[in-house]
XYZ file of C-alpha atoms in Angstrom:
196
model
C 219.637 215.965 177.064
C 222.977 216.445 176.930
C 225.791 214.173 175.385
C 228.477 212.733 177.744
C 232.079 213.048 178.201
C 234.291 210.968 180.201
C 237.098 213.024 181.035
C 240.219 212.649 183.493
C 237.696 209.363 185.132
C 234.853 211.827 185.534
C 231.773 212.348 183.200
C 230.536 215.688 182.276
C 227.401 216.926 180.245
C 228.523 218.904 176.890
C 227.160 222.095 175.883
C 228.167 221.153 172.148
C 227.111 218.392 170.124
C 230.515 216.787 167.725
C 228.358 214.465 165.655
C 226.583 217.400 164.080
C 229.195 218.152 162.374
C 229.835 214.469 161.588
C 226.133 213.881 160.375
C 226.542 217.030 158.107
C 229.829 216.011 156.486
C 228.093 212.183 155.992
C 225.120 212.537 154.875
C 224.798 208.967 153.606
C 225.319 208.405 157.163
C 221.918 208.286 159.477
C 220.645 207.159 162.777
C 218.759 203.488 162.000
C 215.606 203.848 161.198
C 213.058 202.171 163.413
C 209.320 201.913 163.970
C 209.741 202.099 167.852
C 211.855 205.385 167.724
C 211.010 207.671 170.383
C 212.044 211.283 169.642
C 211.602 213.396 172.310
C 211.597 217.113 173.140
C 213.957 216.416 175.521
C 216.185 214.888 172.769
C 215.425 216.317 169.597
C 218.039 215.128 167.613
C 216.934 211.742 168.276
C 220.610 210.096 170.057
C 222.749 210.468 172.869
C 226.606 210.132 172.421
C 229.079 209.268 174.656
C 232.811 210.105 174.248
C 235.514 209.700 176.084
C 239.044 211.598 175.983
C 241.819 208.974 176.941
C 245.713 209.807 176.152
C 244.712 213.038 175.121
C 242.766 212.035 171.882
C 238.744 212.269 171.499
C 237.012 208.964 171.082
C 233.166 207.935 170.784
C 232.233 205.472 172.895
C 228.487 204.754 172.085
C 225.640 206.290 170.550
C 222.262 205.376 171.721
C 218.442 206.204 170.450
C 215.429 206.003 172.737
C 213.020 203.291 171.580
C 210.067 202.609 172.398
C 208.017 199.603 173.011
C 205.924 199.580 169.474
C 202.612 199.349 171.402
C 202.319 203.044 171.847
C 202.909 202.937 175.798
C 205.299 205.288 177.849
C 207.518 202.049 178.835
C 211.412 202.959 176.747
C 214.996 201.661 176.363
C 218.118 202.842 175.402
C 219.527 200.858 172.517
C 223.446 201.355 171.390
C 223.691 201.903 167.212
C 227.087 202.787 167.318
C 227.926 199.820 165.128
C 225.243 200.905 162.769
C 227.415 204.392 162.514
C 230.620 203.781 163.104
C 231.741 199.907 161.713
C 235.432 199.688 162.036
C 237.061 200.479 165.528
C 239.300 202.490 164.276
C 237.524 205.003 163.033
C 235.773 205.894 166.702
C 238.789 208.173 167.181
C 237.604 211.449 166.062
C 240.228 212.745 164.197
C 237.846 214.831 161.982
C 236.896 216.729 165.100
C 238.705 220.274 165.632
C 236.450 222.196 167.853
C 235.985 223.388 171.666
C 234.540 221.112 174.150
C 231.905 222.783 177.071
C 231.755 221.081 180.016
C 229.790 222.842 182.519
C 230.540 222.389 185.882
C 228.809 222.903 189.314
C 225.242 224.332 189.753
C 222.663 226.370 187.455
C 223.657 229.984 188.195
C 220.648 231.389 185.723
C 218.462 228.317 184.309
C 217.116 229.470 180.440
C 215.025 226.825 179.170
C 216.400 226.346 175.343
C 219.338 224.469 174.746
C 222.812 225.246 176.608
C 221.547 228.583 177.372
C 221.826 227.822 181.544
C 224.804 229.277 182.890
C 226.754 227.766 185.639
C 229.064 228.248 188.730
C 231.782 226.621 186.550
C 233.037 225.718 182.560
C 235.816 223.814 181.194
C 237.068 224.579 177.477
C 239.085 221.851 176.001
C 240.130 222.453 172.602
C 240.139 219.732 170.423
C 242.357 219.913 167.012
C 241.972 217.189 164.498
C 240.916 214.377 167.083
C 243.599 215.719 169.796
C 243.193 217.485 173.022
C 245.311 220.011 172.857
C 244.369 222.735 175.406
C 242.259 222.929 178.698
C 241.101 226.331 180.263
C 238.907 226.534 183.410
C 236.360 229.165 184.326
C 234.213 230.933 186.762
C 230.985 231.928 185.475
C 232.289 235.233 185.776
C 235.564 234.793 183.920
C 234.098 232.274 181.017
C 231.658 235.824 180.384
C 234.846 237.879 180.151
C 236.206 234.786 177.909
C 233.647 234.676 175.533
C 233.858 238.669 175.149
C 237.445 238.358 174.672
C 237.020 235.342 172.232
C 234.163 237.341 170.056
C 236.527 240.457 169.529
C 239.554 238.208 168.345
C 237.144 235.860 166.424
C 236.143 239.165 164.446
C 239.242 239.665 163.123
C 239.659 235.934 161.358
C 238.488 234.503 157.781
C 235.860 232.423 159.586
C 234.168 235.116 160.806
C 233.629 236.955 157.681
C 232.796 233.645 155.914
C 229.929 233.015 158.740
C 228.251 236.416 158.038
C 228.128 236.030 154.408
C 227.012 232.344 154.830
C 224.144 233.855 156.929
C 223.523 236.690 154.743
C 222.767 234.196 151.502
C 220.381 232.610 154.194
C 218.241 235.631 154.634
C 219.960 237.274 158.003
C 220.538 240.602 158.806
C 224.405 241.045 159.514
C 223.071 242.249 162.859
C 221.075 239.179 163.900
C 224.389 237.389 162.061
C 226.402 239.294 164.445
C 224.150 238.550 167.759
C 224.044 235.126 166.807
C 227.743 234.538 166.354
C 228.718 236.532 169.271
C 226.345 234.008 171.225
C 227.820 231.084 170.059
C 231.074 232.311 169.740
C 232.538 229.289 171.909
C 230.597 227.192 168.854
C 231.576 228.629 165.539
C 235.362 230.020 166.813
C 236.676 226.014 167.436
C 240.219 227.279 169.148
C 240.807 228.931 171.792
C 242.517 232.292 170.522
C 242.829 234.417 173.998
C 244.999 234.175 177.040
């Protein structure tokens, strides 16, 4: 299940996932714990977000976890925790996000059951830098292909990219599974958009 974004009055599914990164830098910071939890493999990280971009900055919305009834039936809720996660208003305006948005658009050209590995008819890119929306790029499924080529061969070129394939080599990967990974995620780990 994807997470939501409301964007322009419309709501899209993300290919990405922004509170990853916000989990990982908080660590003291967790989903509520509950008895009634339902994790499913549908949902394996356990929430759905929702986040919204309004005036060109990224906000969340809500977070919710699936929970279930405690008496070991199929019957389930969402419940919001986003005040369990995020307190103070203010700080539901991402500004520690700087990373590119995926909004796939139209039907399943190829469906690949793991993760975001469909493709579709369409894609949006909207690159996000430090909370604000700063570019938008539409695709074919044709021309977001070309795009992520392009993207991989000026991605290889930066810091990050070198700091990714020794960060996967002290994990135990081969630089060529680094390489195949990276290049497959390239929209992931690149977080600008650095083509034309």
């Amino acid at each position: 299940m994807p997470d939501i974004l409301i964007y322009k009055g419309e709501e899209y599914s993300l290919h990405i996932n922004p509170l990853d990164e916000f989990f990982y830098k908080n660590p003291d910071v967790k989903l509520p714990k509950s008895s009634t939890l339902v994790i499913s493999s549908a949902l394996w990280r356990g929430y759905l977000a929702t986040f919204e971009i309004k005036n060109d900055y990224f906000f969340i919305k809500n977070v919710q976890t699936l929970t279930g009834d405690g008496k070991g039936t199929a019957e389930s809720r969402w419940k919001s925790v986003i005040n369990d996660i995020f307190k103070e208003t203010m700080s539901r305006r991402l500004d520690w996000f700087s990373g590119l948005l995926i909004l796939p658009r139209g039907k399943v050209v190829d469906y690949v059951h793991l993760g975001y590995a469909s493709t579709f008819e369409n894609y949006t890119l909207l690159e996000i830098d430090k909370g604000k929306c700063v570019k938008e790029r539409h695709f074919s499924t044709e021309g977001y292909s070309k795009f992520k080529k392009k993207q991989f061969k000026a991605f290889k070129k930066t810091d990050e990219y070198n700091r990714l394939i020794n960060k996967f080599n002290e994990q135990g990967v081969s630089k060529k599974r680094a390489i195949a990974n990276i290049r497959n995620r390239v929209v992931y780990y690149s977080k600008k958009i650095l083509v034309d």
